[in-house]
Structures are given as structure tokens and as C-alpha cells.
Amino acid sequence: MLNYAFKRVMLGILILLFTMMVMYVAVYLIPGDPAAVALGPRATPEMKADLLARMGLDQPIYIQFSSFIVNILHGDLGLDVWSNREVSAIISETMPNTMILAFASIGWALALGIPLGCFSVIYRNSFVDRIIGILSVSFIAIPSFVVAIFVLLIFAVQLRWLPAIGAGEEGDILSQARALILPAFAIGLGWVGYLARMVRASMLEVMGEQHIRTARAFGLSETRVVFRYALAISLIPVISLIAVGMGGIISGSVFAEIIFARPGIGNLTYNAVTSRNYPVVMGAVMVTTVFYVSITVMADLLMAYTDPRVRDVLK
Amino acid sequence: MNNALEINNLSIHYQTDSGEVRALRNVNLKVPDGKVVGIVGESGCGKSTLMSAIINLLSENAIVKNGKILFENTDILTMSKHRLRKLRGYDIATVFQDPMTTFNPVMTIGQQLTDFQHRFKERNRQQKRQKIIEMFELVGIPDPAQRLNQFPHEFSGGMRQRMAIAAALLMNPRLLVADEPTTALDVTMEAQILHLLRKMKNDFNGSILIITHHLGVVAELCDYITVMYAGEVVEQGTVEDIFYRPSHPYTKALLECDPAVLKRKTRYLPTIKGRIPDLRTPPPGCVFANRCSKVSAQCTQTAPPVVDLSDGNHWCICHEVSK
Ligand SMILES: Nc1ncnc2c1ncn2[C@@H]1O[C@H](COP(=O)(O)OP(=O)(O)O)[C@@H](O)[C@H]1O
Ligand SMILES: [Mg+2]
């Protein structure tokens, strides 16, 4: 298991390195003089040269890239071109907001989607199953930014139940939680439907296995069979889908953070890209990639752990 | 004498893409209280289908065409969900055919067998585990206390088979239905399990329905034998009837092929020539006609009559015997 974990982590680091390289080349290849774009037409050559030096763009690309990597290893992500603040400081302020949003979104989606999938199986092909099916597909079909705008208009603007913008008062958990509700709802809704469908399909397959017949033959109730005997096995393939889906959740949070004017990595990246603030873009992409890759690695380990057959093979 | 189980005129078909498989056709069977009944027959003749029907856990594509399965005068096939749950694993305990897939792969054996005792409210968790340990010792699982915390894949096929039997015995059922419970075992182990089943029969006065394709197994254990072929019961009688006075040509052929019953030394195990007919289109006459050595024109055209050989206790269906 340790050996396997080590291999997975090494693979994760490779993926990370590769992503950074692609990002770097992409930024380098963007046409036009970034200094000219950033400073406008009236900039003097000295100002441009100064800006290029601050962005580190006056060196050959391989030197830029390797010094970038070396700096990262020292925990140095460079400076914000405009405010001159440390990028690492900016990110460590905003990243927690995004992580909380991502986990809250997937969290409530799991808490609702998995039981819905199970009930679909318990009452399969009945009225209940159909209703859950129709709801699920509708949830999947509505884009999350549309949901975001709607709930914003209804619950924040019209009814004034919940705040429309921001992430809540600092240090006030209740206010932060209230600010989380609408964006997390918007991002997670599609996932509720997706998980309900996934769990249903995966579980129906498991329900055909022989050991389920054994559990029934010993008089265990259908609810017990579903939740105790079938669920764990059905969730194994779902875990990897959730991990892959975390990428989607992060892109979903870009919309949500912009719509709800919520400080977070999505909002930060958006602003940095539009203002050509490359060090911030690179830092933000790196941190989200680290987040995504670690989720994938954890999912792989969790899957291996859930299935004792795999766990033993990997020993 | 009362019957623990009575199957009347049972026909079950499977719906498949290539047509309806008539897996069971007009099967009649009785399991008297406290007796052991054996069902023998080649693979594919409907034995496992019969067993699934007995606990009303047929595959979703199975259709019951006609017939009843009576337990305490109630038809299992039309029982309420509630009554069925009480029946399963309490009145009737089952040992399924394939020991490799019988247990849940992600739960420990101890968790599962503890769960299976959910009806015994008077036992607490510790006592349930103790019961499992005692039963494992009885079926010959070494080191039972440690092994309770292991997962199914950590056991050999033979051990899983014995654990499946232990699970069924833990229920102290009125009727034990076992589908080829000794197939995965070597000869010594098989003898031990048979001994165990015999002992159980004496101790708790329950009935046993044991399914096998191996006549030697039933000879040791059974009071009555039902011989099945291609979804039909072709002969039924006491152990003595079947072993000493077999009438149906298929029963005779089976006896001749059984290594335990072979009279002469041979280099090759004899087998019955030919193959079981396609159950999607069973022949109009006798199902065994295409493999029978005494086949006549009549056999391929009309269904054979039931021939009573001793007051309804021993009977077979055969044109040849009826003459
Ligand atoms: N779920 C199923 N769907 C279609 N056909 C089946 C199914 N289960 C069993 N059969 C068919 O029914 C017949 C009897 O099978 P089975 O009861 O397993 O026999 P046995 O246990 O005697 O080997 C076989 O022809 C088999 O192919
Ligand atoms: Mg079988």
C-alpha cells in the first residue's frame, strides 16, 4: 500500500510539472507585447523594460521556467505585478475561500445525491424512481451559472434572505456560512443529479451479484441490503468520478465567485488574466492544479482502501 | 407424515433474447419432516432454478408459469414480503452453489455472519461471534477467532464452502437447502461435511434438500432421491429404490457412470453419450429420447406416462417401463 501511495504521489508531481510547463509556454506564446498591453500606448520604453524585468519576461524561456520552478520549491511564487505583494500571500488569503466553497458544494451534493440514488434502487422502476430520475436529469441539464443567477435574484435580491455578495464577515462563522449557501447550492445542484444517476447505475449492477442474493436469502431487509451490502461496492467507481469532477467544480467556482463577487481563486485568476498579471495567473493555476492532483491521488488511495481485494494486491 | 416442503406442478421459464428457456416443467417434489431428500442430475437440468424458487429469489427474467411451493401450507411464490423475510434464513436456510461469490467481498466474514443472525435478538454481538466460532470449529475452519476478521478473498474455495454451510447451520432452520455443497471440497472434506449434515439431521430434526450431480453423496445421506433431467423429474423414490431398483434409463445410466458405484475396473470414466436437449425447444416426446439406449418410435412422439412402481413412493416417467 505504501509503495502504491508513493507511486501515485510521484505521478501526481509529474502531472503538476507538466501542467506548469504547458501553462508557461501558453503564457509565453500569447501574441503581443505584454508590457505594451498592460501599460497602454503612452508607456515609455523604460517603463516597458522595467515591467518586463519585474515579470521576468526578459530572459530566455528555459531560464525563466527553471528559475520559476526553483523559486516555487522555495515557496516563492513571485510578486503581483501591480501591487507588488507576494503572490503566495495573496493566494493563501483567497484559496481557503475556494476550497470551502468546493467542499461545501460537493459535500451537500454527496449527502443528498447518494441517498437519492439508493432510494431509486430500493424503489426501482416505481413512481419514486421516475420522479428522482426526472429531477436528476433536470439538475444536470441546468448550467450552474444559470442556477447561480436565479437563486441570487430570488433569495438575495427579492426575498433578501441571504447575502448577495461577498464571503461573509471575517471571523463571523454564521455570516460566512450564510454567504456560502447560494454559491454552494448553485455549484452542487448538478452534482446531486449526477451522483443520484451514477449511484443508481452502479448499484443496480452490484445488486445482480451473487452475494446480494445471499444477504437476501438470510432475510435481511432491502434497505439493509442496499445501504450495508451494496453501497460500499457501488461507491468505488463513483469515487474516481467525483475526483475527476473536482476539476469541474473548480471551474464552476470561477462563475460562482464572479457572480457572487466572492473572493476566491476563481475570481483572482479571472482578474489576473484580464489584467495580464502573469505571476498571479501562474501561482493560481499552480495551486488549483496541486489541489486537483491531490484530490485525484487521495481518491485513488481511498478506492484502493475501500476494496480489500485491491488493498491486498497492493500490499 | 407432514411435509416440510411440497412442490406441486412447478414450471419456470427464463426470458432471454434468443427465446424462452423452459428450465423447469411440471416438477413435483415432497420433502417430509425430518428427512433428507437429494436431487441429482447433470448440470443445466434446472436444479439451481428449483432452489432459487424455493426461497423466492429467482432471477428477474424468470417467470413462474404454473405451480405452487408449499411451506406450512402457504405458497412461497405468493407470500407477502414480510412473511418471506421471516422464511428466509429462519425457516429455510440456503447454501448457494458457487462459494467464490457467495460472500460480500468488502465486508469481513465475521460482520456478515453476525448480520445473518439478526433474528436472534437474545444474542448480543459477542454471543453471535461466539456462535460463529463454535460453528466454524464444527465445519473445520482452523483458528476461527482470528479468521472472523478476514475478508472472503483471504479464504480458499473449500473454506468458503464450509463457511457457507456454517452460516446456514447457524440459523437452526426447519429446512436446509444446499446446492452442490460439496463440489468445491476434496474427498476427505466432503466426507466430513456429509457427516456434519447427517449429525445435524439427527440433532435438530430439521429436513434437508440437497442438490448434487454426484450420486455417491446422496447415497450416504438421503432418505429419498429425485432424479432430474432437462427440467423434468424423471424418477423419484427412496434411496433403496433408486440404488437397487432403478427404472428410468437415465437413472440407470447415471448409476453406471458414477465412479463410486462402478463394478468393473475401467481406464476411462464412462459418460452418457449425447447432450441434454435445448431447453428453448424441448422435444415433444420423452426428453431423454435422443440419448436413450432403449428408444422406440413412441418415445420421440408422445410424452411418457407416469409409472407407479410402489404405491406412489417410487415412480418414473417412461414408455419402456410402462410396457
Ligand atoms: N438467469 C437465467 N437466464 C436464462 N437462462 C437461465 C438462467 N439461469 C439458468 N438458466 C438456464 O436454465 C437451465 C437450468 O439452469 P440451472 O437451474 O442453473 O441448472 P443446474 O443447477 O441443474 O445446473 C439452463 O439451461 C440454464 O442455462
Ligand atoms: Mg446449479
XYZ file of C-alpha atoms and ligand atoms in Angstrom:
666
model
C 0.000 0.000 0.000
C 2.801 2.433 0.931
C 4.611 1.572 -2.238
C 1.451 2.218 -4.218
C 0.838 5.518 -2.431
C 4.404 6.596 -3.209
C 3.960 5.800 -6.889
C 0.685 7.706 -7.036
C 2.249 10.762 -5.382
C 5.219 10.706 -7.774
C 2.828 10.515 -10.711
C 0.920 13.458 -9.247
C 4.115 15.525 -9.095
C 4.883 14.693 -12.714
C 1.401 15.792 -13.777
C 1.942 19.019 -11.867
C 5.273 19.712 -13.563
C 3.772 19.061 -16.951
C 0.802 21.368 -16.316
C 3.117 24.166 -15.252
C 5.212 23.751 -18.360
C 2.172 23.894 -20.625
C 0.929 26.966 -18.763
C 4.280 28.625 -19.064
C 4.558 28.031 -22.768
C 0.963 29.191 -23.267
C 1.649 32.472 -21.488
C 4.862 32.910 -23.454
C 3.109 32.339 -26.748
C 0.308 34.854 -26.168
C 0.802 37.282 -29.056
C 1.626 40.914 -28.488
C 3.945 42.670 -26.126
C 2.520 42.094 -22.666
C 4.125 45.276 -21.376
C 2.546 47.339 -24.121
C -0.855 45.748 -23.490
C -0.546 46.256 -19.781
C 0.755 49.815 -19.746
C -1.183 51.228 -22.654
C 0.001 53.173 -25.700
C 1.605 56.056 -23.848
C 4.195 53.966 -21.984
C 7.846 54.869 -22.410
C 10.373 52.162 -23.414
C 11.927 52.413 -19.935
C 8.626 51.689 -18.240
C 8.078 48.682 -20.528
C 11.574 47.342 -19.876
C 11.046 47.774 -16.151
C 7.733 45.899 -16.258
C 9.192 43.076 -18.371
C 12.016 42.719 -15.862
C 9.543 42.607 -12.971
C 7.556 39.906 -14.748
C 10.817 38.107 -15.512
C 10.000 38.135 -19.219
C 13.371 39.496 -20.367
C 15.146 36.151 -20.046
C 15.135 33.169 -22.462
C 12.167 30.901 -21.766
C 14.065 27.896 -20.353
C 15.849 30.124 -17.846
C 12.543 31.715 -16.928
C 10.950 28.338 -16.421
C 13.732 26.764 -14.408
C 14.088 29.787 -12.132
C 10.309 29.741 -11.739
C 10.430 26.101 -10.599
C 13.386 26.747 -8.284
C 11.538 29.672 -6.746
C 8.413 27.577 -6.225
C 10.483 24.982 -4.392
C 11.498 27.798 -2.054
C 7.856 28.712 -1.603
C 8.316 31.861 -3.675
C 5.630 32.437 -6.314
C 6.889 35.861 -7.332
C 5.314 39.284 -6.930
C 1.996 40.687 -8.046
C 2.957 42.969 -10.935
C 0.577 45.727 -9.895
C 0.523 45.711 -6.116
C 3.976 44.236 -5.571
C 2.553 41.910 -2.907
C 3.808 38.353 -2.606
C 1.687 36.079 -4.830
C 1.907 33.356 -2.197
C 0.353 35.698 0.350
C -2.483 36.654 -1.989
C -3.186 33.020 -2.757
C -3.123 31.850 0.815
C -5.744 34.509 1.541
C -8.055 33.501 -1.303
C -7.534 29.752 -1.665
C -9.297 28.765 1.576
C -12.461 30.523 0.378
C -12.480 28.488 -2.812
C -11.707 25.237 -1.028
C -14.531 25.829 1.417
C -16.858 26.536 -1.487
C -15.733 23.435 -3.399
C -16.088 21.121 -0.397
C -19.404 22.604 0.641
C -20.736 22.135 -2.900
C -19.615 18.538 -3.316
C -20.467 17.837 0.336
C -24.143 18.666 0.153
C -24.332 17.034 -3.278
C -22.951 13.784 -1.818
C -25.212 13.980 1.216
C -28.282 14.243 -0.998
C -27.239 12.516 -4.235
C -26.106 9.211 -2.728
C -29.292 8.566 -0.717
C -31.407 9.580 -3.737
C -29.522 7.018 -5.828
C -30.101 4.375 -3.147
C -33.817 5.116 -2.925
C -34.044 4.872 -6.698
C -32.667 1.358 -6.373
C -34.889 0.352 -3.445
C -37.986 1.581 -5.319
C -36.647 0.778 -8.783
C -38.985 1.211 -11.740
C -41.632 2.695 -9.480
C -43.084 6.188 -9.294
C -40.416 7.278 -6.770
C -37.628 6.095 -9.059
C -39.084 8.007 -12.023
C -39.500 11.235 -10.067
C -35.904 11.019 -8.831
C -34.783 10.279 -12.385
C -36.581 13.270 -13.876
C -35.308 15.609 -11.157
C -31.749 14.323 -11.548
C -31.655 14.850 -15.275
C -33.078 18.355 -14.908
C -30.473 19.210 -12.279
C -27.723 18.012 -14.604
C -29.137 19.898 -17.557
C -29.307 23.378 -15.981
C -25.906 25.151 -16.195
C -24.632 26.144 -12.771
C -24.229 29.818 -13.617
C -27.897 29.982 -14.591
C -28.801 28.446 -11.243
C -26.479 30.951 -9.591
C -28.171 33.952 -11.233
C -31.648 32.635 -10.447
C -31.052 31.913 -6.780
C -29.258 35.239 -6.481
C -32.257 37.072 -7.889
C -34.794 35.142 -5.848
C -33.210 34.610 -2.441
C -30.864 37.600 -2.242
C -32.452 40.347 -4.306
C -36.182 39.567 -3.999
C -36.581 37.864 -0.657
C -33.414 39.263 0.938
C -32.972 36.085 2.969
C -29.325 35.623 2.123
C -26.471 37.955 1.222
C -25.933 38.601 -2.487
C -22.212 39.221 -2.491
C -19.020 38.531 -0.595
C -17.898 35.669 1.621
C -19.250 36.979 4.921
C -17.699 38.966 7.764
C -14.247 37.885 8.783
C -14.312 35.875 11.997
C -18.097 35.528 11.930
C -18.771 31.891 11.112
C -22.524 32.349 10.838
C -22.235 35.170 8.342
C -19.677 33.176 6.350
C -21.948 30.164 6.301
C -24.870 32.283 5.104
C -22.731 33.679 2.302
C -21.787 30.131 1.312
C -25.331 28.802 0.856
C -26.264 30.261 -2.532
C -22.987 29.635 -4.400
C -22.646 26.131 -2.965
C -26.224 25.391 -3.936
C -25.601 26.593 -7.488
C -22.422 24.564 -7.966
C -23.660 21.419 -6.215
C -27.125 21.109 -7.764
C -25.954 19.465 -10.979
C -23.853 17.112 -8.889
C -26.861 15.960 -6.902
C -28.438 14.732 -10.103
C -25.221 13.330 -11.448
C -24.464 11.387 -8.259
C -28.012 10.078 -7.967
C -27.805 8.689 -11.502
C -24.293 7.318 -11.041
C -25.049 5.604 -7.757
C -28.230 4.123 -9.183
C -26.492 2.661 -12.244
C -23.515 1.384 -10.330
C -25.668 -0.105 -7.589
C -28.081 -1.849 -9.935
C -25.094 -3.696 -11.311
C -23.934 -4.680 -7.833
C -27.464 -5.794 -6.913
C -27.197 -8.507 -9.548
C -24.190 -10.065 -7.861
C -24.486 -13.376 -6.057
C -23.532 -12.115 -2.606
C -26.545 -9.819 -2.633
C -28.707 -12.895 -3.154
C -27.021 -14.459 -0.139
C -27.803 -11.412 2.010
C -31.432 -11.581 0.902
C -31.551 -15.327 1.447
C -30.727 -14.676 5.089
C -33.741 -12.427 5.394
C -32.003 -9.053 5.507
C -34.313 -6.186 4.593
C -33.986 -4.479 1.219
C -32.911 -1.238 2.914
C -30.200 -3.055 4.817
C -29.064 -4.896 1.707
C -28.826 -1.647 -0.248
C -27.156 0.520 2.365
C -24.897 -2.009 4.011
C -24.172 -4.671 1.387
C -24.356 -2.859 -1.937
C -23.488 0.776 -1.221
C -19.781 0.468 -0.394
C -19.107 -1.555 -3.552
C -21.237 0.758 -5.690
C -19.317 3.798 -4.474
C -15.906 2.519 -5.582
C -16.334 3.616 -9.228
C -18.142 6.779 -8.087
C -15.133 7.938 -6.049
C -12.949 8.330 -9.126
C -15.699 10.209 -10.931
C -16.004 12.648 -8.062
C -12.255 13.221 -8.160
C -12.315 13.929 -11.876
C -15.356 16.121 -11.307
C -13.474 18.275 -8.819
C -11.911 19.930 -11.885
C -15.415 20.866 -12.989
C -16.266 22.101 -9.511
C -13.278 24.421 -9.570
C -14.275 25.851 -12.955
C -17.820 26.131 -11.605
C -16.455 28.196 -8.755
C -14.987 30.718 -11.213
C -18.536 31.573 -12.325
C -19.940 31.471 -8.847
C -17.212 33.682 -7.454
C -17.675 36.245 -10.182
C -21.468 36.243 -9.955
C -21.465 36.455 -6.156
C -18.410 38.756 -6.051
C -16.840 36.263 -3.733
C -13.117 36.440 -3.014
C -11.545 33.208 -4.197
C -9.096 31.666 -6.571
C -11.550 31.741 -9.483
C -12.196 35.424 -9.134
C -8.490 36.051 -8.634
C -7.498 34.131 -11.765
C -10.139 35.892 -13.834
C -8.927 39.332 -12.787
C -5.290 38.379 -13.187
C -5.810 37.106 -16.714
C -7.692 40.215 -17.801
C -5.011 42.480 -16.355
C -2.126 40.339 -17.649
C -0.853 39.803 -14.156
C 1.134 36.688 -15.131
C 2.809 35.842 -11.828
C -0.625 35.724 -10.207
C -2.044 33.646 -13.052
C 0.804 31.153 -12.749
C 0.506 30.983 -8.988
C -3.251 30.493 -9.077
C -3.082 27.802 -11.739
C -0.368 26.001 -9.833
C -2.311 25.982 -6.602
C -5.521 24.775 -8.224
C -3.582 22.061 -10.027
C -1.986 20.979 -6.762
C -5.457 20.888 -5.217
C -6.902 18.877 -8.098
C -3.988 16.445 -8.320
C -4.016 15.786 -4.578
C -7.754 15.084 -4.713
C -7.150 12.562 -7.503
C -4.332 10.885 -5.601
C -6.454 10.708 -2.458
C -9.336 9.253 -4.454
C -7.094 6.522 -5.852
C -5.861 5.677 -2.382
C -9.398 5.721 -0.998
C -10.593 3.388 -3.763
C -7.757 1.008 -3.080
C -8.559 1.157 0.612
C -12.303 0.547 0.165
C -11.778 -2.652 -1.777
C -9.899 -5.152 0.388
C -9.083 -7.255 -2.667
C -7.195 -4.344 -4.219
C -5.698 -3.399 -0.865
C -4.131 -6.841 -0.565
C -2.784 -6.919 -4.082
C -1.076 -3.603 -3.418
C 0.478 -4.654 -0.116
C -46.412 -37.731 7.826
C -46.229 -33.956 7.326
C -44.157 -32.390 4.625
C -41.733 -29.592 5.372
C -41.951 -28.617 1.735
C -44.236 -29.582 -1.086
C -43.716 -28.568 -4.693
C -46.689 -29.053 -6.999
C -46.576 -28.910 -10.766
C -43.944 -26.196 -10.886
C -42.953 -24.750 -14.276
C -40.456 -21.935 -14.581
C -39.211 -20.295 -17.770
C -36.423 -17.782 -18.346
C -36.938 -15.000 -20.808
C -33.850 -14.494 -22.960
C -33.046 -12.687 -26.189
C -32.927 -15.986 -28.031
C -36.253 -17.295 -26.745
C -37.832 -18.739 -23.611
C -35.748 -21.291 -21.738
C -38.127 -23.815 -20.172
C -35.909 -24.502 -17.203
C -38.486 -26.408 -15.117
C -41.530 -28.270 -16.415
C -44.218 -29.656 -14.091
C -41.920 -30.543 -11.244
C -43.388 -32.360 -8.240
C -41.426 -32.924 -5.071
C -42.022 -33.514 -1.372
C -39.613 -33.075 1.499
C -41.085 -34.926 4.516
C -40.406 -33.567 8.021
C -37.045 -34.663 9.343
C -35.999 -36.379 6.135
C -33.208 -35.761 3.676
C -34.109 -35.522 0.024
C -31.476 -35.489 -2.673
C -31.880 -34.044 -6.146
C -29.484 -35.442 -8.725
C -28.976 -34.606 -12.346
C -26.438 -33.246 -14.794
C -25.546 -29.542 -14.954
C -28.141 -27.439 -16.674
C -31.141 -29.579 -15.765
C -32.725 -26.906 -13.549
C -31.544 -27.815 -10.051
C -30.364 -24.331 -9.123
C -33.509 -22.802 -10.588
C -35.564 -25.032 -8.306
C -33.552 -23.937 -5.303
C -33.927 -20.214 -6.094
C -37.660 -20.726 -6.467
C -37.862 -22.326 -3.027
C -36.741 -19.093 -1.357
C -38.491 -16.955 -3.983
C -35.244 -15.365 -5.153
C -35.415 -16.181 -8.850
C -33.559 -14.019 -11.369
C -35.542 -11.092 -12.700
C -36.006 -12.735 -16.094
C -37.638 -15.841 -14.600
C -41.385 -16.375 -14.984
C -43.362 -18.850 -12.902
C -45.677 -20.439 -15.474
C -47.655 -22.549 -13.043
C -47.358 -24.452 -9.809
C -47.022 -23.943 -6.094
C -44.319 -24.316 -3.489
C -45.994 -25.007 -0.170
C -44.291 -24.392 3.149
C -46.576 -24.956 6.141
C -49.483 -24.898 3.683
C -48.619 -21.424 2.398
C -47.454 -20.873 -1.150
C -43.971 -19.349 -1.069
C -44.395 -17.954 -4.564
C -47.259 -15.692 -3.470
C -46.148 -14.955 0.083
C -46.143 -11.410 1.463
C -42.786 -9.641 1.611
C -42.961 -9.674 5.370
C -43.602 -13.408 5.632
C -40.911 -14.097 3.037
C -38.299 -12.330 5.107
C -39.162 -14.472 8.076
C -38.990 -17.552 5.883
C -35.562 -16.764 4.509
C -32.699 -17.518 6.821
C -35.007 -18.637 9.600
C -37.422 -21.302 8.439
C -35.333 -22.099 5.392
C -31.568 -21.658 5.221
C -29.665 -21.900 1.984
C -26.192 -22.828 0.814
C -25.596 -21.475 -2.675
C -23.729 -23.264 -5.388
C -20.709 -21.043 -6.031
C -18.692 -20.491 -2.849
C -16.418 -17.959 -4.550
C -19.194 -15.389 -4.985
C -21.392 -16.225 -2.005
C -19.955 -13.621 0.363
C -19.718 -9.852 0.144
C -16.155 -9.004 -0.922
C -15.787 -5.770 1.076
C -17.113 -6.980 4.438
C -15.363 -9.323 6.828
C -16.748 -12.802 7.266
C -17.458 -12.004 10.914
C -19.539 -8.929 10.027
C -21.595 -10.876 7.536
C -22.306 -13.916 9.668
C -23.133 -11.669 12.623
C -25.597 -9.792 10.412
C -27.171 -13.021 9.237
C -28.152 -13.803 12.851
C -30.270 -10.643 13.042
C -33.306 -12.701 14.039
C -31.718 -13.949 17.231
C -32.426 -10.889 19.324
C -31.468 -12.680 22.510
C -27.863 -12.976 21.352
C -25.651 -9.917 21.737
C -22.773 -9.209 19.365
C -20.285 -11.127 21.443
C -22.550 -14.165 21.654
C -23.192 -14.071 17.928
C -19.463 -14.108 17.291
C -19.072 -16.936 19.763
C -21.729 -18.922 17.879
C -19.861 -18.397 14.622
C -16.615 -19.559 16.199
C -18.273 -22.727 17.509
C -19.824 -23.427 14.126
C -16.528 -22.791 12.321
C -14.835 -25.280 14.595
C -17.526 -27.781 13.713
C -17.009 -27.372 9.954
C -13.230 -27.416 10.320
C -12.098 -23.805 9.873
C -8.784 -23.549 11.741
C -8.201 -20.525 14.005
C -11.793 -19.305 13.751
C -11.487 -16.379 16.187
C -8.769 -14.695 14.116
C -10.305 -15.545 10.793
C -13.565 -13.786 11.608
C -11.815 -10.509 10.854
C -10.691 -11.586 7.404
C -12.294 -10.888 4.061
C -13.720 -13.636 1.826
C -10.879 -13.475 -0.689
C -8.448 -14.499 2.041
C -10.038 -17.961 2.224
C -9.720 -20.907 -0.140
C -12.717 -22.146 -2.115
C -13.162 -25.137 0.170
C -13.114 -22.956 3.262
C -15.665 -20.574 1.786
C -17.875 -23.531 1.013
C -17.617 -24.698 4.619
C -18.306 -21.185 5.890
C -21.402 -21.040 3.714
C -22.584 -24.273 5.284
C -21.734 -22.925 8.741
C -23.762 -19.784 8.012
C -26.793 -21.873 7.100
C -26.425 -24.143 10.135
C -26.197 -21.106 12.440
C -29.821 -20.362 11.605
C -31.012 -23.677 13.009
C -33.522 -23.845 10.156
C -36.531 -26.119 9.708
C -35.346 -26.798 6.192
C -31.821 -26.617 4.854
C -31.464 -26.305 1.097
C -27.940 -26.882 -0.153
C -26.931 -26.514 -3.810
C -23.929 -28.738 -4.578
C -22.403 -28.032 -1.146
C -19.502 -30.420 -1.547
C -18.418 -29.700 -5.116
C -15.517 -27.441 -4.118
C -14.231 -29.868 -1.492
C -11.739 -32.695 -1.607
C -12.838 -36.199 -0.698
C -11.899 -36.052 2.999
C -13.547 -32.709 3.456
C -16.604 -33.905 1.594
C -16.888 -36.853 3.952
C -16.621 -34.517 6.943
C -19.336 -32.228 5.666
C -21.637 -35.130 4.911
C -21.033 -36.409 8.405
C -21.900 -32.970 9.737
C -25.117 -32.790 7.757
C -26.114 -36.252 8.948
C -25.419 -35.250 12.521
C -27.436 -32.096 12.085
C -30.318 -34.095 10.725
C -30.313 -36.266 13.855
C -29.751 -33.426 16.302
C -32.324 -30.875 15.347
C -34.865 -32.893 13.443
C -34.850 -30.491 10.509
C -35.254 -31.507 6.896
C -32.617 -31.221 4.228
C -32.902 -30.797 0.498
C -29.522 -31.423 -1.042
C -28.720 -30.824 -4.684
C -25.818 -32.564 -6.342
C -24.697 -34.108 -9.586
C -22.889 -36.787 -7.668
C -24.830 -39.898 -6.699
C -22.263 -41.052 -4.150
C -23.064 -38.039 -2.000
C -26.744 -38.783 -1.777
C -26.298 -42.464 -1.069
C -24.706 -41.662 2.270
C -27.114 -39.050 3.404
C -30.519 -39.204 1.812
C -33.790 -40.912 2.586
C -35.337 -40.040 -0.769
C -33.908 -39.262 -4.160
C -35.330 -37.236 -7.022
C -33.663 -37.655 -10.382
C -33.987 -34.664 -12.674
C -33.268 -34.456 -16.349
C -33.632 -31.419 -18.654
C -36.054 -29.603 -16.369
C -38.231 -32.589 -15.513
C -38.321 -35.087 -12.685
C -37.817 -38.445 -14.386
C -37.708 -40.731 -11.349
C -38.372 -40.477 -7.655
C -38.069 -42.981 -4.824
C -36.299 -43.990 -1.630
C -32.543 -44.401 -1.647
C -33.011 -48.183 -1.875
C -35.431 -47.857 -4.770
C -33.041 -45.698 -6.739
C -29.862 -47.630 -5.997
C -31.207 -51.188 -6.069
C -34.251 -50.899 -8.338
C -33.565 -48.037 -10.739
C -36.155 -47.988 -13.530
C -35.675 -44.962 -15.710
C -32.934 -45.456 -18.319
C -31.403 -42.116 -17.280
C -31.143 -43.189 -13.635
C -29.535 -46.431 -14.729
C -27.098 -44.585 -16.944
C -26.221 -42.206 -14.099
C -25.557 -45.137 -11.784
C -23.346 -46.789 -14.356
C -21.314 -43.608 -14.715
C -20.818 -42.955 -11.024
C -17.243 -43.809 -10.064
C -18.365 -44.803 -6.569
C -20.761 -47.376 -7.985
C -18.586 -48.765 -10.775
C -18.390 -52.534 -10.609
C -15.562 -53.151 -13.041
C -12.160 -51.543 -13.327
C -12.011 -49.162 -16.309
C -9.395 -46.920 -17.803
C -11.886 -44.209 -18.691
C -14.812 -42.887 -16.701
C -17.934 -43.834 -18.612
C -20.230 -40.980 -19.624
C -23.701 -40.848 -21.085
C -23.443 -40.278 -24.818
C -25.117 -37.244 -26.359
C -26.186 -33.954 -24.877
C -29.064 -32.502 -22.933
C -31.692 -31.096 -25.366
C -32.023 -27.353 -25.922
C -34.463 -26.181 -23.239
C -35.826 -23.461 -25.523
C -37.320 -26.166 -27.706
C -37.736 -29.309 -25.599
C -38.748 -32.363 -27.640
C -42.475 -33.248 -27.785
C -41.902 -36.821 -26.561
C -39.566 -38.037 -23.853
C -36.791 -35.544 -23.005
C -34.257 -38.348 -22.739
C -35.157 -39.999 -26.052
C -32.163 -38.737 -28.020
C -29.713 -40.339 -25.577
C -31.677 -43.413 -24.524
C -30.456 -46.880 -25.493
C -33.997 -48.317 -25.431
C -35.628 -45.610 -27.519
C -38.647 -46.555 -29.656
C -40.728 -44.553 -32.154
C -43.305 -43.745 -29.496
C -40.664 -42.121 -27.263
C -39.916 -39.304 -29.712
C -43.595 -38.509 -30.332
C -45.671 -38.624 -27.179
C -44.841 -37.604 -23.639
C -44.177 -40.652 -21.456
C -46.717 -41.669 -18.760
C -46.064 -41.676 -15.018
C -45.406 -45.258 -13.973
C -46.157 -46.013 -10.332
C -43.732 -48.631 -9.072
C -44.752 -48.828 -5.397
C -47.841 -47.049 -4.028
C -46.776 -43.628 -5.258
C -43.485 -43.734 -3.345
C -41.397 -44.860 -6.254
C -42.318 -43.682 -9.730
C -40.772 -42.734 -13.027
C -41.881 -41.401 -16.397
C -41.012 -43.795 -19.235
C -42.738 -45.530 -22.144
C -40.427 -48.501 -21.916
C -41.051 -49.136 -18.217
C -44.822 -48.771 -18.674
C -44.891 -51.772 -21.012
N -30.968 -16.258 -15.343
C -31.095 -17.129 -16.359
N -31.474 -16.702 -17.586
C -31.603 -17.563 -18.609
N -31.414 -18.873 -18.516
C -31.037 -19.367 -17.330
C -30.864 -18.533 -16.188
N -30.488 -19.302 -15.132
C -30.435 -20.561 -15.610
N -30.762 -20.616 -16.920
C -30.862 -21.807 -17.776
O -31.773 -22.670 -17.168
C -31.321 -24.018 -17.247
C -31.201 -24.620 -15.849
O -30.145 -23.989 -15.146
P -29.785 -24.326 -13.634
O -31.025 -24.212 -12.839
O -28.664 -23.456 -13.240
O -29.316 -25.827 -13.732
P -28.352 -26.683 -12.784
O -28.270 -26.021 -11.463
O -29.001 -28.021 -12.731
O -27.029 -26.762 -13.454
C -30.014 -23.992 -18.003
O -30.286 -24.270 -19.342
C -29.557 -22.570 -17.857
O -28.806 -22.167 -18.963
Mg -26.616 -25.462 -10.471
